[in-house]
CSV table of C-alpha atoms and ligand atoms in Angstrom, one decimal:
chain,number,residue,atom,x,y,z
A,1,MET,CA,-14.2,29.4,1.6
A,2,VAL,CA,-15.6,28.4,-2.0
A,3,GLY,CA,-16.5,31.5,-4.4
A,4,THR,CA,-19.5,32.0,-6.5
A,5,MET,CA,-17.2,31.6,-9.6
A,6,ASP,CA,-15.9,28.3,-8.2
A,7,LEU,CA,-18.9,27.3,-7.6
A,8,LEU,CA,-20.6,28.0,-10.4
A,9,THR,CA,-17.5,26.3,-12.4
A,10,LEU,CA,-18.1,23.2,-10.2
A,11,LEU,CA,-21.7,23.3,-11.6
A,12,PHE,CA,-20.5,23.8,-15.2
A,13,LEU,CA,-18.4,20.7,-14.4
A,14,LEU,CA,-21.1,18.2,-13.1
A,15,LEU,CA,-23.2,19.1,-15.9
A,16,LEU,CA,-20.2,18.1,-18.1
A,17,ASN,CA,-19.8,14.7,-16.2
A,18,ILE,CA,-23.3,14.0,-16.3
A,19,VAL,CA,-23.9,14.6,-20.3
A,20,GLY,CA,-20.4,15.1,-22.0
A,21,ILE,CA,-18.2,12.5,-20.8
A,22,CYS,CA,-19.9,9.8,-22.6
A,23,ASN,CA,-20.2,11.7,-25.9
A,24,GLY,CA,-16.2,11.4,-27.2
A,25,GLY,CA,-15.0,13.0,-24.1
A,26,VAL,CA,-14.5,16.1,-21.8
A,27,THR,CA,-12.7,19.5,-21.8
A,28,SER,CA,-12.6,20.4,-18.3
A,29,ARG,CA,-12.5,24.5,-19.0
A,30,TYR,CA,-11.3,24.5,-15.0
A,31,VAL,CA,-8.1,25.8,-15.3
A,32,ARG,CA,-6.7,26.8,-11.5
A,33,LYS,CA,-3.5,28.1,-12.6
A,34,ALA,CA,-1.4,28.4,-15.7
A,35,GLU,CA,1.6,31.2,-14.1
A,36,PRO,CA,4.4,28.5,-13.6
A,37,SER,CA,4.9,27.7,-10.0
A,38,VAL,CA,7.9,29.1,-7.6
A,39,ASP,CA,10.0,26.9,-6.1
A,40,MET,CA,10.5,26.2,-2.1
A,41,PRO,CA,13.8,27.9,-1.1
A,42,LEU,CA,16.4,25.1,-0.3
A,43,ASP,CA,16.3,25.6,3.2
A,44,ALA,CA,12.3,24.9,3.4
A,45,PHE,CA,12.6,21.3,4.7
A,46,PRO,CA,15.9,21.4,6.6
A,47,PRO,CA,18.3,18.2,7.2
A,48,PRO,CA,17.1,16.5,10.4
A,49,PRO,CA,19.4,17.6,13.7
A,50,GLY,CA,22.3,15.5,15.2
A,51,PHE,CA,25.8,15.3,13.7
A,52,ASN,CA,25.3,13.3,10.8
A,53,ALA,CA,21.8,12.6,10.8
A,54,PRO,CA,20.5,10.1,7.9
A,55,GLU,CA,18.5,12.1,5.9
A,56,GLN,CA,16.3,11.6,2.6
A,57,VAL,CA,15.4,8.7,3.7
A,58,HIS,CA,13.1,6.5,0.8
A,59,ILE,CA,12.1,2.4,0.0
A,60,THR,CA,11.3,0.9,-3.0
A,61,GLN,CA,10.8,-2.7,-3.6
A,62,GLY,CA,13.9,-4.8,-3.7
A,63,ASP,CA,12.8,-8.4,-5.6
A,64,HIS,CA,10.2,-9.4,-8.1
A,65,ASP,CA,7.8,-10.3,-5.8
A,66,GLY,CA,8.0,-7.9,-3.1
A,67,ARG,CA,9.7,-9.3,0.2
A,68,SER,CA,12.7,-7.3,-0.4
A,69,VAL,CA,12.9,-3.5,0.5
A,70,ILE,CA,15.8,-1.4,-0.2
A,71,VAL,CA,16.3,1.6,2.2
A,72,SER,CA,18.0,4.3,0.9
A,73,TRP,CA,19.1,7.5,3.0
A,74,VAL,CA,21.8,10.2,3.0
A,75,THR,CA,24.6,10.6,5.5
A,76,PRO,CA,26.1,13.9,4.9
A,77,ASP,CA,29.1,13.8,6.7
A,78,GLU,CA,30.6,10.3,7.3
A,79,LYS,CA,30.2,7.6,5.6
A,80,TYR,CA,29.5,5.4,8.8
A,81,PRO,CA,27.2,3.9,10.3
A,82,ASN,CA,26.0,2.2,6.7
A,83,VAL,CA,23.9,0.1,9.0
A,84,VAL,CA,20.0,-0.4,8.8
A,85,THR,CA,18.7,-2.7,12.0
A,86,HIS,CA,14.7,-3.8,11.3
A,87,TRP,CA,12.7,-5.7,13.3
A,88,GLU,CA,8.9,-6.5,13.2
A,89,ALA,CA,6.3,-4.5,14.7
A,90,ASN,CA,5.2,-7.7,17.4
A,91,SER,CA,8.9,-9.0,18.1
A,92,LYS,CA,12.0,-7.7,19.7
A,93,ARG,CA,14.2,-9.7,17.3
A,94,LYS,CA,16.6,-7.3,15.7
A,95,HIS,CA,18.3,-7.7,12.3
A,96,LYS,CA,21.4,-5.7,10.4
A,97,THR,CA,21.8,-4.9,7.1
A,98,HIS,CA,24.9,-3.2,5.4
A,99,SER,CA,24.5,-0.8,2.5
A,100,ILE,CA,26.7,-0.3,-0.3
A,101,ILE,CA,27.9,3.5,-0.1
A,102,LYS,CA,27.9,5.7,-3.3
A,103,THR,CA,29.2,9.3,-3.9
A,104,TYR,CA,29.4,11.8,-7.3
A,105,ARG,CA,30.5,14.6,-8.3
A,106,TYR,CA,28.5,17.0,-10.8
A,107,PHE,CA,30.0,20.1,-12.1
A,108,ASN,CA,30.7,22.1,-8.9
A,109,TYR,CA,29.2,19.7,-6.3
A,110,SER,CA,29.5,17.3,-4.0
A,111,SER,CA,27.0,14.3,-2.9
A,112,GLY,CA,27.1,13.2,0.6
A,113,TYR,CA,27.2,9.5,1.1
A,114,ILE,CA,24.5,7.9,-0.5
A,115,HIS,CA,23.2,4.2,1.2
A,116,HIS,CA,21.5,1.9,-0.6
A,117,ALA,CA,20.9,-1.5,1.8
A,118,THR,CA,18.2,-4.2,0.5
A,119,ILE,CA,17.0,-5.7,3.5
A,120,LYS,CA,15.8,-9.5,2.0
A,121,ARG,CA,13.4,-12.6,3.3
A,122,LEU,CA,10.9,-10.4,5.2
A,123,LYS,CA,7.4,-11.7,5.3
A,124,TYR,CA,4.4,-10.7,3.5
A,125,ASP,CA,1.5,-8.5,4.4
A,126,THR,CA,3.7,-7.3,7.7
A,127,LYS,CA,4.6,-4.2,9.2
A,128,TYR,CA,8.4,-3.6,9.7
A,129,PHE,CA,10.5,-0.8,11.6
A,130,TYR,CA,13.9,0.2,10.8
A,131,GLN,CA,16.0,2.8,12.0
A,132,LEU,CA,19.1,4.3,10.9
A,133,GLY,CA,22.1,6.8,12.1
A,134,SER,CA,23.2,6.7,15.6
A,135,GLY,CA,23.4,8.4,19.2
A,136,ASN,CA,21.4,11.6,19.0
A,137,ALA,CA,21.3,11.1,15.0
A,138,THR,CA,19.5,8.1,15.9
A,139,ARG,CA,16.0,8.2,13.3
A,140,ARG,CA,13.3,5.2,13.2
A,141,PHE,CA,11.0,4.7,10.7
A,142,HIS,CA,8.4,1.7,9.6
A,143,PHE,CA,7.4,0.1,6.2
A,144,THR,CA,4.4,-2.6,5.7
A,145,THR,CA,5.2,-5.1,3.0
A,146,PRO,CA,2.8,-5.8,0.2
A,147,PRO,CA,0.8,-9.3,0.2
A,148,LYS,CA,1.5,-12.6,-1.4
A,149,VAL,CA,0.9,-11.8,-4.9
A,150,GLY,CA,-2.0,-13.5,-6.4
A,151,PRO,CA,-5.1,-12.8,-8.3
A,152,ASP,CA,-7.4,-10.9,-6.3
A,153,VAL,CA,-5.3,-9.3,-3.9
A,154,PRO,CA,-6.6,-5.9,-3.5
A,155,TYR,CA,-4.3,-3.3,-3.5
A,156,THR,CA,-4.3,0.7,-3.5
A,157,PHE,CA,-1.8,2.5,-5.8
A,158,GLY,CA,-1.1,6.3,-5.7
A,159,ILE,CA,0.0,7.7,-8.7
A,160,ILE,CA,1.9,11.0,-9.4
A,161,GLY,CA,4.2,12.7,-11.7
A,162,ASP,CA,6.2,15.9,-12.7
A,163,LEU,CA,6.6,16.9,-8.8
A,164,GLY,CA,9.0,18.8,-8.3
A,165,GLN,CA,9.7,21.5,-5.7
A,166,THR,CA,7.5,24.2,-5.8
A,167,TYR,CA,4.5,25.3,-3.5
A,168,ASP,CA,1.9,23.7,-6.2
A,169,SER,CA,4.3,20.4,-5.7
A,170,ASN,CA,3.7,20.7,-1.9
A,171,GLN,CA,-0.3,20.8,-2.3
A,172,THR,CA,-0.2,18.0,-4.2
A,173,PHE,CA,2.2,15.8,-2.2
A,174,GLU,CA,0.1,16.7,1.0
A,175,HIS,CA,-2.8,15.7,-0.5
A,176,TYR,CA,-1.3,12.3,-1.3
A,177,VAL,CA,0.0,12.1,2.3
A,178,SER,CA,-3.5,12.8,3.4
A,179,ASN,CA,-5.3,10.0,1.7
A,180,PRO,CA,-5.0,6.8,4.5
A,181,GLU,CA,-5.3,4.5,1.7
A,182,GLY,CA,-2.5,4.9,-0.9
A,183,GLN,CA,0.1,2.1,0.2
A,184,ALA,CA,2.3,2.3,-2.6
A,185,VAL,CA,3.4,5.1,-5.0
A,186,LEU,CA,3.6,4.9,-8.4
A,187,PHE,CA,5.9,7.4,-10.0
A,188,VAL,CA,5.8,8.2,-13.1
A,189,GLY,CA,9.0,10.6,-13.6
A,190,ASP,CA,10.4,14.0,-13.1
A,191,LEU,CA,11.3,14.1,-9.8
A,192,SER,CA,13.9,17.1,-8.4
A,193,CYS,CA,14.1,19.0,-11.3
A,194,ALA,CA,17.2,20.1,-10.1
A,195,ASP,CA,18.1,20.6,-13.7
A,196,ASP,CA,16.0,24.1,-13.8
A,197,HIS,CA,18.9,25.6,-11.6
A,198,PRO,CA,22.0,27.2,-13.0
A,199,GLN,CA,24.6,24.5,-13.6
A,200,HIS,CA,22.0,22.0,-12.4
A,201,ASP,CA,22.0,22.7,-9.0
A,202,ASN,CA,22.3,19.6,-7.4
A,203,ARG,CA,21.3,20.7,-3.9
A,204,ARG,CA,17.6,20.1,-5.1
A,205,TRP,CA,18.3,16.5,-5.6
A,206,ASP,CA,18.9,16.8,-1.6
A,207,SER,CA,16.1,19.3,-0.7
A,208,TRP,CA,13.9,17.0,-3.0
A,209,GLY,CA,14.7,13.7,-1.0
A,210,ARG,CA,14.0,16.5,2.2
A,211,PHE,CA,10.9,16.9,1.0
A,212,VAL,CA,9.3,13.9,0.2
A,213,GLU,CA,11.0,11.5,3.1
A,214,LYS,CA,7.5,11.5,4.6
A,215,SER,CA,5.9,9.4,2.7
A,216,THR,CA,8.9,7.8,0.4
A,217,ALA,CA,10.3,6.5,4.1
A,218,TYR,CA,7.1,5.0,5.0
A,219,GLN,CA,5.9,3.4,2.0
A,220,ALA,CA,7.5,2.0,-1.4
A,221,TRP,CA,8.0,4.4,-4.0
A,222,ILE,CA,8.4,3.0,-7.7
A,223,TRP,CA,10.4,4.8,-10.0
A,224,VAL,CA,10.3,5.9,-13.6
A,225,PRO,CA,13.0,7.7,-15.3
A,226,GLY,CA,12.1,11.1,-17.0
A,227,ASN,CA,13.5,13.8,-18.7
A,228,HIS,CA,14.5,15.6,-15.8
A,229,GLU,CA,16.8,13.0,-14.8
A,230,LEU,CA,18.6,13.0,-17.7
A,231,ASP,CA,21.1,15.9,-16.3
A,232,TYR,CA,22.9,15.5,-19.4
A,233,ALA,CA,25.3,19.0,-19.6
A,234,PRO,CA,28.1,18.5,-21.2
A,235,GLU,CA,28.6,22.3,-21.8
A,236,ILE,CA,29.6,22.3,-17.7
A,237,GLY,CA,31.5,18.6,-18.5
A,238,GLU,CA,28.9,16.5,-17.5
A,239,ASN,CA,28.3,13.9,-19.9
A,240,VAL,CA,27.0,11.0,-18.5
A,241,PRO,CA,23.0,10.9,-18.3
A,242,PHE,CA,21.1,9.9,-15.5
A,243,LYS,CA,24.2,10.4,-13.0
A,244,PRO,CA,22.6,12.1,-9.9
A,245,TYR,CA,19.0,10.1,-10.6
A,246,THR,CA,20.8,6.3,-11.0
A,247,HIS,CA,23.3,7.0,-7.5
A,248,ARG,CA,20.0,8.4,-5.4
A,249,TYR,CA,17.8,6.0,-6.3
A,250,HIS,CA,18.0,2.1,-6.9
A,251,VAL,CA,15.7,-0.3,-8.0
A,252,PRO,CA,15.7,-4.3,-8.7
A,253,TYR,CA,16.6,-4.3,-12.4
A,254,ARG,CA,18.3,-7.6,-11.7
A,255,ALA,CA,15.3,-9.3,-10.6
A,256,SER,CA,13.7,-9.2,-13.7
A,257,GLN,CA,16.6,-9.1,-16.2
A,258,SER,CA,17.0,-6.3,-17.5
A,259,THR,CA,20.5,-5.1,-17.8
A,260,CYS,CA,20.0,-1.5,-16.6
A,261,PRO,CA,18.0,0.1,-13.8
A,262,LEU,CA,16.2,2.5,-16.2
A,263,TRP,CA,13.9,-0.5,-17.2
A,264,TYR,CA,12.5,-3.0,-15.3
A,265,SER,CA,9.4,-4.6,-13.6
A,266,ILE,CA,8.0,-6.1,-10.2
A,267,LYS,CA,5.1,-8.1,-9.0
A,268,ARG,CA,3.4,-6.2,-6.2
A,269,ALA,CA,-0.5,-7.7,-5.1
A,270,SER,CA,-2.5,-8.4,-7.9
A,271,ALA,CA,-0.1,-5.9,-10.3
A,272,TYR,CA,2.5,-6.9,-12.2
A,273,ILE,CA,4.4,-3.3,-13.1
A,274,ILE,CA,6.5,-2.7,-16.3
A,275,VAL,CA,8.9,0.5,-15.9
A,276,LEU,CA,9.8,1.7,-19.4
A,277,SER,CA,12.3,4.6,-19.8
A,278,SER,CA,11.6,6.8,-22.6
A,279,TYR,CA,15.0,8.4,-22.9
A,280,SER,CA,17.0,5.3,-23.7
A,281,ALA,CA,17.3,3.8,-26.7
A,282,TYR,CA,14.1,1.7,-27.5
A,283,GLY,CA,14.2,0.1,-31.7
A,284,LYS,CA,14.8,-3.1,-32.7
A,285,TYR,CA,18.2,-4.5,-31.4
A,286,THR,CA,18.5,-2.2,-28.6
A,287,PRO,CA,18.7,-3.3,-25.2
A,288,GLN,CA,15.4,-2.4,-23.7
A,289,TYR,CA,13.5,-3.6,-27.2
A,290,ALA,CA,15.2,-7.0,-26.0
A,291,TRP,CA,14.1,-6.8,-22.6
A,292,LEU,CA,10.2,-5.8,-23.2
A,293,GLU,CA,10.1,-8.9,-26.1
A,294,LYS,CA,10.8,-11.2,-23.8
A,295,GLU,CA,9.3,-9.7,-20.9
A,296,LEU,CA,5.3,-9.3,-22.2
A,297,PRO,CA,5.4,-12.9,-22.8
A,298,LYS,CA,6.3,-14.2,-19.4
A,299,VAL,CA,3.6,-12.0,-17.2
A,300,ASN,CA,1.1,-14.3,-15.9
A,301,ARG,CA,-2.7,-13.1,-15.8
A,302,ALA,CA,-3.6,-15.9,-14.1
A,303,GLU,CA,-1.3,-14.7,-10.6
A,304,THR,CA,-0.8,-10.9,-11.7
A,305,PRO,CA,-4.1,-10.2,-13.3
A,306,TRP,CA,-3.4,-6.3,-13.6
A,307,LEU,CA,-0.8,-5.3,-16.5
A,308,ILE,CA,0.6,-1.5,-15.7
A,309,VAL,CA,3.0,-0.1,-17.8
A,310,LEU,CA,4.9,2.8,-16.6
A,311,LEU,CA,6.7,5.7,-19.1
A,312,HIS,CA,7.6,9.2,-18.7
A,313,SER,CA,6.3,10.4,-22.1
A,314,PRO,CA,2.8,9.5,-23.3
A,315,TRP,CA,1.9,8.1,-26.4
A,316,TYR,CA,-1.8,9.3,-26.2
A,317,ASN,CA,-2.0,13.0,-25.3
A,318,SER,CA,-3.7,16.0,-27.0
A,319,ASN,CA,-1.9,18.4,-25.7
A,320,SER,CA,0.0,21.2,-27.3
A,321,TYR,CA,2.7,20.7,-24.8
A,322,HIS,CA,5.4,17.8,-25.9
A,323,TYR,CA,2.8,17.0,-28.5
A,324,MET,CA,4.0,13.5,-30.0
A,325,GLU,CA,7.3,13.2,-28.3
A,326,GLY,CA,6.0,9.7,-27.5
A,327,GLU,CA,5.1,9.1,-30.5
A,328,SER,CA,8.1,7.3,-32.2
A,329,MET,CA,8.2,4.7,-28.6
A,330,ARG,CA,4.1,4.3,-29.3
A,331,VAL,CA,5.0,3.2,-33.0
A,332,ALA,CA,7.8,0.5,-31.6
A,333,PHE,CA,5.7,-1.2,-29.2
A,334,GLU,CA,1.8,-0.3,-29.1
A,335,SER,CA,0.9,-3.8,-31.2
A,336,TRP,CA,2.8,-5.7,-28.3
A,337,PHE,CA,0.5,-3.8,-26.0
A,338,VAL,CA,-2.1,-4.5,-28.0
A,339,GLN,CA,-1.3,-8.1,-28.2
A,340,HIS,CA,-0.7,-8.2,-24.4
A,341,LYS,CA,-4.0,-6.8,-23.6
A,342,VAL,CA,-1.9,-4.3,-21.3
A,343,ASP,CA,-4.4,-2.8,-18.7
A,344,LEU,CA,-2.9,0.7,-18.4
A,345,VAL,CA,-0.2,3.0,-19.4
A,346,VAL,CA,0.4,5.9,-17.3
A,347,ALA,CA,2.9,8.3,-18.2
A,348,GLY,CA,3.8,12.1,-16.6
A,349,HIS,CA,5.9,14.8,-18.8
A,350,VAL,CA,2.9,16.8,-20.1
A,351,HIS,CA,1.7,19.3,-16.7
A,352,SER,CA,-1.8,18.7,-16.9
A,353,TYR,CA,-4.1,15.6,-16.4
A,354,GLU,CA,-5.8,13.3,-19.4
A,355,ARG,CA,-7.4,9.8,-19.0
A,356,THR,CA,-8.2,8.1,-22.5
A,357,ASN,CA,-11.1,5.6,-23.9
A,358,ARG,CA,-9.6,2.6,-24.8
A,359,PHE,CA,-7.7,3.1,-28.4
A,360,SER,CA,-5.2,1.4,-30.9
A,361,ASP,CA,-3.6,3.0,-33.9
A,362,VAL,CA,-1.9,0.0,-35.1
A,363,GLN,CA,-3.4,-0.6,-38.5
A,364,TYR,CA,-1.4,1.4,-40.4
A,365,ASN,CA,1.4,0.4,-42.6
A,366,ILE,CA,2.6,3.2,-44.1
A,367,THR,CA,0.7,2.5,-47.6
A,368,ASN,CA,-3.0,1.9,-46.3
A,369,ARG,CA,-3.8,5.1,-45.0
A,370,LEU,CA,-5.7,3.5,-42.0
A,371,SER,CA,-3.9,6.0,-39.5
A,372,THR,CA,-6.3,7.3,-37.1
A,373,PRO,CA,-6.9,5.7,-33.7
A,374,VAL,CA,-9.6,3.4,-33.4
A,375,LYS,CA,-12.2,2.0,-30.7
A,376,ASP,CA,-10.2,-1.1,-29.5
A,377,PRO,CA,-11.3,-3.4,-26.5
A,378,SER,CA,-7.6,-5.1,-26.7
A,379,ALA,CA,-5.7,-1.2,-25.5
A,380,PRO,CA,-5.0,0.0,-22.9
A,381,VAL,CA,-6.7,3.0,-21.3
A,382,TYR,CA,-3.9,6.1,-21.3
A,383,LEU,CA,-3.7,7.9,-18.4
A,384,THR,CA,-1.6,11.6,-18.3
A,385,ILE,CA,-0.7,12.3,-15.0
A,386,GLY,CA,1.8,15.2,-15.4
A,387,ASP,CA,0.1,17.4,-13.6
A,388,GLY,CA,2.5,16.9,-9.5
A,389,GLY,CA,3.4,20.6,-10.0
A,390,ASN,CA,6.6,21.0,-11.3
A,391,ILE,CA,8.3,24.7,-11.7
A,392,GLU,CA,8.0,24.8,-15.4
A,393,GLY,CA,3.4,25.5,-14.3
A,394,LEU,CA,0.4,24.0,-16.0
A,395,ALA,CA,0.3,22.7,-19.4
A,396,ASP,CA,-3.5,24.6,-20.5
A,397,ARG,CA,-3.3,24.7,-24.6
A,398,PHE,CA,-5.5,21.5,-25.4
A,399,THR,CA,-6.0,21.0,-29.2
A,400,GLU,CA,-8.8,21.3,-31.0
A,401,PRO,CA,-11.4,19.4,-31.4
A,402,GLN,CA,-10.8,16.6,-28.8
A,403,PRO,CA,-9.7,13.3,-30.5
A,404,SER,CA,-11.9,10.5,-29.8
A,405,TYR,CA,-9.7,9.0,-28.0
A,406,SER,CA,-9.6,11.7,-25.2
A,407,ALA,CA,-12.5,11.1,-22.8
A,408,TYR,CA,-11.3,14.0,-19.9
A,409,ARG,CA,-8.8,16.2,-19.7
A,410,GLU,CA,-8.1,18.9,-17.8
A,411,ALA,CA,-5.2,21.4,-17.0
A,412,SER,CA,-4.7,21.7,-13.0
A,413,PHE,CA,-2.4,20.3,-10.5
A,414,GLY,CA,-3.4,16.6,-9.0
A,415,HIS,CA,-2.4,13.4,-8.4
A,416,ALA,CA,-4.4,10.2,-8.6
A,417,MET,CA,-5.3,6.7,-6.8
A,418,LEU,CA,-5.8,3.5,-8.3
A,419,ASP,CA,-7.8,0.9,-6.1
A,420,ILE,CA,-7.4,-2.8,-7.4
A,421,LYS,CA,-10.4,-4.8,-6.4
A,422,ASN,CA,-9.6,-8.0,-7.7
A,423,ARG,CA,-8.9,-9.6,-11.0
A,424,THR,CA,-11.9,-8.0,-12.3
A,425,HIS,CA,-12.0,-4.6,-11.3
A,426,ALA,CA,-10.4,-1.5,-10.2
A,427,HIS,CA,-11.2,2.5,-9.7
A,428,PHE,CA,-9.5,4.7,-11.0
A,429,THR,CA,-9.7,8.6,-9.5
A,430,TRP,CA,-8.0,11.7,-10.4
A,431,HIS,CA,-7.9,14.7,-7.4
A,432,ARG,CA,-7.5,18.3,-8.6
A,433,ASN,CA,-5.4,19.8,-5.8
A,434,HIS,CA,-7.7,22.9,-5.5
A,435,ASP,CA,-10.6,20.3,-3.8
A,436,ASN,CA,-10.1,18.7,-1.0
A,437,GLU,CA,-8.5,15.4,-1.0
A,438,ALA,CA,-11.9,13.4,-0.9
A,439,VAL,CA,-13.3,15.0,-3.8
A,440,VAL,CA,-13.3,13.2,-7.2
A,441,ALA,CA,-12.6,15.4,-10.3
A,442,ASP,CA,-12.5,12.6,-12.2
A,443,SER,CA,-13.0,8.7,-12.2
A,444,GLN,CA,-13.5,5.5,-13.7
A,445,TRP,CA,-14.3,1.7,-12.7
A,446,LEU,CA,-11.6,0.1,-14.9
A,447,PHE,CA,-12.4,-4.0,-16.0
A,448,ASN,CA,-9.2,-6.4,-16.9
A,449,ARG,CA,-8.3,-7.1,-19.9
A,450,TYR,CA,-7.9,-10.5,-19.3
A,451,TRP,CA,-10.6,-11.8,-17.1
A,452,TYR,CA,-13.3,-9.2,-17.9
A,453,PRO,CA,-13.0,-7.8,-21.4
A,454,GLU,CA,-16.1,-5.8,-21.4
A,455,GLU,CA,-16.2,-2.2,-22.5
A,456,GLU,CA,-15.9,0.5,-19.3
A,457,HIS,CA,-19.5,2.4,-19.1
A,458,CYS,CA,-19.4,6.2,-17.5
B,1,LIG,FE1,9.1,15.7,-18.1
């Protein structure tokens, strides 16, 4: 039931969309909920029935081109069976792949057996079933591999960030799941937010794995490390950054010659996706810097026209929360992004939504005073989608006046969709939780920077 005030607000927003967005940006007054969100109970998503039943099932791309899938799951009591059986949807011929098994301890918590199995040499664009467990604890899932990489291959990504596990997170997640168009998810960091609980209660990593299984078991989620993945807590003897995250979430980093799972790249359909770590060293001579310097020139836009970078801490964001935390990484890498005509940079971290115009700030050389971002047709669009709904609540204090680089900003929870049509056009939409999934709160046609570097119109 939509109240009169809500209707008025919607009309107001509609008016803003019509008259405002072309004139230096819109700050939506639509703020649904500013107080901290409440975590769902630990047992909101109980383990599946059956002894040692596989749980927390998730899949991600397993190689550089999309012909492999990493299947990960947890068995709580025993190591075995450590095998995934898969078969083509239209075939009875079954194949078995064994997992590697990880365990870890964190303060007073001991993990279950964490399995990672890489299924290789799959066919493109094909539906597969896969099965885990045995006896009455057998569980069956399915996935569809991406189409063969190519310049005009359409593909639709969901975009979610900073999800956590509150009732708001659940609303964001259910909205995304209800959209039948999403084929894979770009997840821009901050998964379980277990570290918001005393001693980083790692049971919250398990509950998060069960919470999102409904999607992660069926389509690839592309992972990006956020600050809540650090779990660095020397006060309780936990000195190894990213310990729970790297044990639980495996990515195909070696396939892109990366030396660390926190930064890597994949090709999927017509997109080349580069994942960076905001919380690993990136200064000159560091492994991440050296990798990215070699990585960007490798991108063949005739094969993958859409060059997309995912990272956690935004470079362009006009919210008071976490303001300028991404600045030093911007200084390190922005000129490369402009030089290589990156189409889109997606970040999370700030718990609101913001989309920029194509601006850059690469002319500054310390003495020339040219330190203001300027319109730049070679610059990416920057998206901040930190609005998954985690326990810390909304970031609702925007800086005023709205900077010229900022096209649209709103403090609401939600998620986004990126619908790549062909080598020149992609349609981006943002969906706030308060509306039905089908309602688009903000949208933009994106023109490819390599094939069609025209200015996008409202
Ligand atoms: Fe964050």
